[in-house]
Amino acid sequence: MEYIFRILRFDPLKDKSPYFKDYRYQTPETKSTLEALMDIRNEQDCTLSFRYSCREAICGSCGMVINGEFDLACRSMVESLGNNLIVIEPLPNLEIEKDLVVNMDPFWEALDKVDPCIQSIDKAPEKGYRIEENEMEKIWQFINCILCGCCYSACPVASRDERYLGPAALAKLNRFVRDPRDKRPFLSWSKVNTEAGLWGCDTIFKCNDVCPKEVRPADGIEALRRKLVVEKIKRIFKLKR
Ligand code: FES
């Protein structure tokens, strides 16, 4: 089977603007888009740049846009793309460092702002923590996030407002706030009670559509909004008593 891989190329050191370059690619075997890109780089053009690591849809490094759809190159199979012309572009709304490699700094900086790790003042129990199944059910969906950046890159709010924390960071905050081991004070997590945080989301649900791991980040944002309102009401009633 022969394919044309139309890949967006851009080297800021020598190109004025991004452009598409076509590569003819033949394979008798079933290959992932990532494997095809590696073959093209190894056999046709060693200057082609893209990120990858695990090759198993775990590390989140290979997010890109394949025939107009956000996906992980390592889990998208060339055969199943249903077309001989395969158009590959880097994640949008992030600066291109080279070809399919984008600058993920805004994504990591947003994530850092929500303190994405367990905040506990308790000493860990000798036999480790035990989380009940019903508590795990509330956070399992969000634990699956592999931080590929597809949701952030697809989010129309993040694309127009650089202050917005974005779907991945807010869903991750929801994951920790709902974890029974996490003891962060209300004041610490409610700092996202802002236009650049929880209330920035336009509920367009693009993040839910593009997530390759079905995390549905917008569900996390909604859940966190509800929790914030409930906590506020509890506080008001407590103060009045
Ligand atoms: Fe790790 Fe694709 S290479 S997710």
Short mmCIF file of C-alpha atoms and ligand atoms in Angstrom, two decimals:
data_model
loop_
_atom_site.label_atom_id
_atom_site.label_comp_id
_atom_site.label_asym_id
_atom_site.label_seq_id
_atom_site.Cartn_x
_atom_site.Cartn_y
_atom_site.Cartn_z
CA MET A 1 0.00 0.00 0.00
CA GLU A 2 1.35 3.42 -0.90
CA TYR A 3 0.57 6.55 1.05
CA ILE A 4 1.41 10.21 0.72
CA PHE A 5 2.41 11.71 4.06
CA ARG A 6 1.87 15.47 3.85
CA ILE A 7 3.79 16.77 6.85
CA LEU A 8 3.93 20.33 8.12
CA ARG A 9 7.57 21.41 8.24
CA PHE A 10 9.05 24.45 9.92
CA ASP A 11 12.55 25.23 11.06
CA PRO A 12 12.53 28.71 12.64
CA LEU A 13 16.27 28.98 12.00
CA LYS A 14 15.83 28.90 8.22
CA ASP A 15 12.16 29.00 7.20
CA LYS A 16 10.06 32.17 7.02
CA SER A 17 6.82 30.26 7.56
CA PRO A 18 5.54 26.67 7.92
CA TYR A 19 4.94 24.69 4.72
CA PHE A 20 3.77 21.18 3.81
CA LYS A 21 6.15 18.62 2.36
CA ASP A 22 5.00 15.35 0.77
CA TYR A 23 6.69 11.99 1.34
CA ARG A 24 5.76 8.82 -0.54
CA TYR A 25 5.59 5.95 1.92
CA GLN A 26 5.05 2.27 1.22
CA THR A 27 4.59 -0.45 3.78
CA PRO A 28 3.47 -4.06 3.46
CA GLU A 29 2.90 -4.18 7.23
CA THR A 30 0.39 -2.67 9.62
CA LYS A 31 2.10 0.38 11.11
CA SER A 32 1.23 3.14 13.49
CA THR A 33 1.52 6.73 12.33
CA LEU A 34 4.49 7.09 14.68
CA GLU A 35 6.25 4.09 13.09
CA ALA A 36 5.59 5.55 9.63
CA LEU A 37 7.08 8.88 10.74
CA MET A 38 10.13 7.05 12.10
CA ASP A 39 10.54 5.17 8.79
CA ILE A 40 10.28 8.44 6.84
CA ARG A 41 12.84 10.07 9.12
CA ASN A 42 15.21 7.07 8.94
CA GLU A 43 14.90 6.39 5.22
CA GLN A 44 14.01 9.68 3.54
CA ASP A 45 14.63 12.78 5.63
CA CYS A 46 16.71 12.75 8.79
CA THR A 47 15.83 16.41 9.48
CA LEU A 48 12.18 15.59 10.28
CA SER A 49 11.50 16.28 13.97
CA PHE A 50 8.77 14.89 16.22
CA ARG A 51 8.46 13.79 19.85
CA TYR A 52 7.86 10.31 21.18
CA SER A 53 9.01 8.08 24.00
CA CYS A 54 6.91 5.11 25.20
CA ARG A 55 5.28 4.18 21.85
CA GLU A 56 2.40 2.73 23.91
CA ALA A 57 0.02 5.66 24.46
CA ILE A 58 1.34 6.16 27.99
CA CYS A 59 3.87 9.02 27.99
CA GLY A 60 1.76 11.59 26.10
CA SER A 61 4.71 12.83 23.99
CA CYS A 62 3.37 12.16 20.51
CA GLY A 63 0.16 14.22 20.42
CA MET A 64 -0.40 15.74 16.98
CA VAL A 65 -3.14 16.41 14.45
CA ILE A 66 -3.59 13.55 11.97
CA ASN A 67 -5.98 14.13 9.07
CA GLY A 68 -7.59 16.90 11.09
CA GLU A 69 -8.08 14.83 14.26
CA PHE A 70 -6.12 15.19 17.49
CA ASP A 71 -4.49 11.88 18.36
CA LEU A 72 -1.41 10.12 19.67
CA ALA A 73 0.71 9.11 16.69
CA CYS A 74 1.69 5.86 18.42
CA ARG A 75 -1.89 4.62 18.72
CA SER A 76 -3.24 5.86 15.40
CA MET A 77 -2.89 3.09 12.81
CA VAL A 78 -2.08 4.19 9.26
CA GLU A 79 -4.44 1.61 7.72
CA SER A 80 -7.39 2.81 9.77
CA LEU A 81 -7.05 6.44 8.62
CA GLY A 82 -9.11 5.45 5.58
CA ASN A 83 -7.17 7.60 3.14
CA ASN A 84 -3.98 7.38 1.11
CA LEU A 85 -3.26 11.02 1.80
CA ILE A 86 -2.27 11.49 5.42
CA VAL A 87 -1.86 15.06 6.60
CA ILE A 88 0.16 15.54 9.77
CA GLU A 89 0.33 18.80 11.69
CA PRO A 90 1.72 19.81 15.08
CA LEU A 91 -0.60 20.62 17.99
CA PRO A 92 -2.10 24.06 17.25
CA ASN A 93 -2.02 27.12 19.51
CA LEU A 94 1.48 26.27 20.74
CA GLU A 95 4.63 27.72 19.24
CA ILE A 96 6.38 25.38 16.78
CA GLU A 97 9.92 24.63 17.89
CA LYS A 98 10.59 22.50 14.83
CA ASP A 99 8.27 20.58 12.50
CA LEU A 100 5.92 18.58 14.75
CA VAL A 101 7.62 19.61 18.00
CA VAL A 102 5.81 22.39 19.85
CA ASN A 103 6.75 24.43 22.89
CA MET A 104 4.75 22.90 25.76
CA ASP A 105 5.87 25.51 28.35
CA PRO A 106 2.46 27.25 28.65
CA PHE A 107 0.86 23.85 29.30
CA TRP A 108 3.39 22.85 31.99
CA GLU A 109 3.27 26.30 33.60
CA ALA A 110 -0.54 26.08 33.91
CA LEU A 111 -0.26 22.60 35.41
CA ASP A 112 2.32 23.78 37.91
CA LYS A 113 -0.08 26.48 39.14
CA VAL A 114 -2.56 23.90 40.49
CA ASP A 115 0.05 22.00 42.58
CA PRO A 116 -0.58 18.67 40.84
CA CYS A 117 0.40 16.26 43.59
CA ILE A 118 -1.10 14.99 46.84
CA GLN A 119 -0.97 17.72 49.52
CA SER A 120 -1.18 15.89 52.83
CA ILE A 121 -0.22 16.82 56.35
CA ASP A 122 -0.83 13.26 57.58
CA LYS A 123 2.02 10.88 58.15
CA ALA A 124 1.63 8.03 55.66
CA PRO A 125 0.19 4.96 57.43
CA GLU A 126 2.64 2.09 57.86
CA LYS A 127 0.74 -0.22 55.51
CA GLY A 128 0.10 2.52 52.97
CA TYR A 129 -3.10 4.38 52.23
CA ARG A 130 -6.25 2.51 51.33
CA ILE A 131 -8.78 4.26 49.14
CA GLU A 132 -12.28 2.84 49.00
CA GLU A 133 -13.63 1.79 45.63
CA ASN A 134 -16.41 4.41 45.63
CA GLU A 135 -13.80 7.13 46.23
CA MET A 136 -11.59 5.79 43.44
CA GLU A 137 -14.55 5.87 41.07
CA LYS A 138 -14.74 9.65 41.46
CA ILE A 139 -11.16 10.20 40.32
CA TRP A 140 -10.30 7.22 38.10
CA GLN A 141 -11.32 8.97 34.89
CA PHE A 142 -8.98 11.89 35.67
CA ILE A 143 -6.05 9.70 36.73
CA ASN A 144 -5.98 8.43 33.14
CA CYS A 145 -4.71 11.81 31.88
CA ILE A 146 -1.27 11.35 30.29
CA LEU A 147 -0.65 15.09 29.83
CA CYS A 148 -0.40 14.93 26.06
CA GLY A 149 -1.62 18.53 25.72
CA CYS A 150 -4.27 17.73 23.07
CA CYS A 151 -7.06 19.29 25.17
CA TYR A 152 -5.06 22.44 25.93
CA SER A 153 -4.10 22.82 22.30
CA ALA A 154 -7.68 22.32 21.07
CA CYS A 155 -9.27 24.61 23.69
CA PRO A 156 -10.64 27.82 22.10
CA VAL A 157 -10.34 29.68 25.41
CA ALA A 158 -6.67 28.75 25.91
CA SER A 159 -5.99 29.81 22.32
CA ARG A 160 -7.31 33.34 22.88
CA ASP A 161 -6.40 33.90 26.56
CA GLU A 162 -2.91 32.97 27.64
CA ARG A 163 -3.87 33.37 31.31
CA TYR A 164 -6.42 30.53 31.16
CA LEU A 165 -5.17 27.44 32.97
CA GLY A 166 -6.77 25.11 30.46
CA PRO A 167 -8.66 21.82 30.70
CA ALA A 168 -5.83 19.47 31.70
CA ALA A 169 -4.67 21.53 34.70
CA LEU A 170 -8.20 22.10 36.01
CA ALA A 171 -9.18 18.43 35.56
CA LYS A 172 -5.98 17.45 37.36
CA LEU A 173 -6.86 19.79 40.23
CA ASN A 174 -10.27 18.11 40.46
CA ARG A 175 -8.50 14.74 40.60
CA PHE A 176 -6.46 15.79 43.66
CA VAL A 177 -9.15 17.80 45.45
CA ARG A 178 -11.39 14.69 45.37
CA ASP A 179 -8.65 12.35 46.55
CA PRO A 180 -9.32 11.50 50.22
CA ARG A 181 -5.57 11.64 50.93
CA ASP A 182 -5.33 15.23 49.75
CA LYS A 183 -5.74 17.72 52.59
CA ARG A 184 -5.10 21.01 50.79
CA PRO A 185 -7.08 23.82 52.43
CA PHE A 186 -10.15 25.20 50.67
CA LEU A 187 -8.43 28.57 50.26
CA SER A 188 -5.57 26.98 48.37
CA TRP A 189 -7.67 25.23 45.70
CA SER A 190 -10.32 27.93 45.52
CA LYS A 191 -7.71 30.29 44.10
CA VAL A 192 -8.87 29.01 40.69
CA ASN A 193 -12.21 30.72 41.38
CA THR A 194 -11.31 33.22 38.64
CA GLU A 195 -11.88 34.05 34.98
CA ALA A 196 -8.49 32.55 34.17
CA GLY A 197 -9.40 29.42 36.13
CA LEU A 198 -12.69 27.58 36.63
CA TRP A 199 -14.92 30.28 35.18
CA GLY A 200 -12.89 30.74 32.02
CA CYS A 201 -14.26 27.56 30.46
CA ASP A 202 -16.90 28.26 27.79
CA THR A 203 -18.24 24.66 28.06
CA ILE A 204 -17.71 24.02 24.38
CA PHE A 205 -16.46 20.52 25.33
CA LYS A 206 -13.80 20.45 22.63
CA CYS A 207 -11.43 19.02 25.27
CA ASN A 208 -13.78 16.07 25.84
CA ASP A 209 -13.93 15.42 22.08
CA VAL A 210 -10.18 15.39 21.46
CA CYS A 211 -8.86 13.58 24.55
CA PRO A 212 -7.23 10.33 23.36
CA LYS A 213 -7.66 8.74 26.80
CA GLU A 214 -11.32 9.66 27.31
CA VAL A 215 -10.56 11.71 30.40
CA ARG A 216 -13.31 14.23 29.53
CA PRO A 217 -11.57 17.19 31.23
CA ALA A 218 -14.69 19.37 30.99
CA ASP A 219 -16.43 16.93 33.37
CA GLY A 220 -13.68 17.71 35.89
CA ILE A 221 -14.13 21.45 35.45
CA GLU A 222 -17.89 21.11 35.99
CA ALA A 223 -17.36 18.92 39.06
CA LEU A 224 -14.90 21.41 40.53
CA ARG A 225 -17.30 24.30 39.91
CA ARG A 226 -20.07 22.43 41.74
CA LYS A 227 -17.75 21.58 44.63
CA LEU A 228 -16.64 25.19 44.92
CA VAL A 229 -20.25 26.45 45.06
CA VAL A 230 -21.22 23.80 47.65
CA GLU A 231 -18.20 24.63 49.82
CA LYS A 232 -19.00 28.35 49.63
CA ILE A 233 -22.63 27.76 50.67
CA LYS A 234 -21.48 25.55 53.58
CA ARG A 235 -19.14 28.31 54.70
CA ILE A 236 -21.83 31.01 54.52
CA PHE A 237 -24.23 28.91 56.64
CA LYS A 238 -21.48 28.10 59.13
CA LEU A 239 -20.67 31.79 59.51
CA LYS A 240 -24.33 32.69 60.09
CA ARG A 241 -24.82 30.15 62.87
FE1 FES B 1 4.22 7.85 24.37
FE2 FES B 1 2.87 8.09 22.06
S1 FES B 1 4.99 7.77 22.33
S2 FES B 1 2.14 8.38 24.07
#
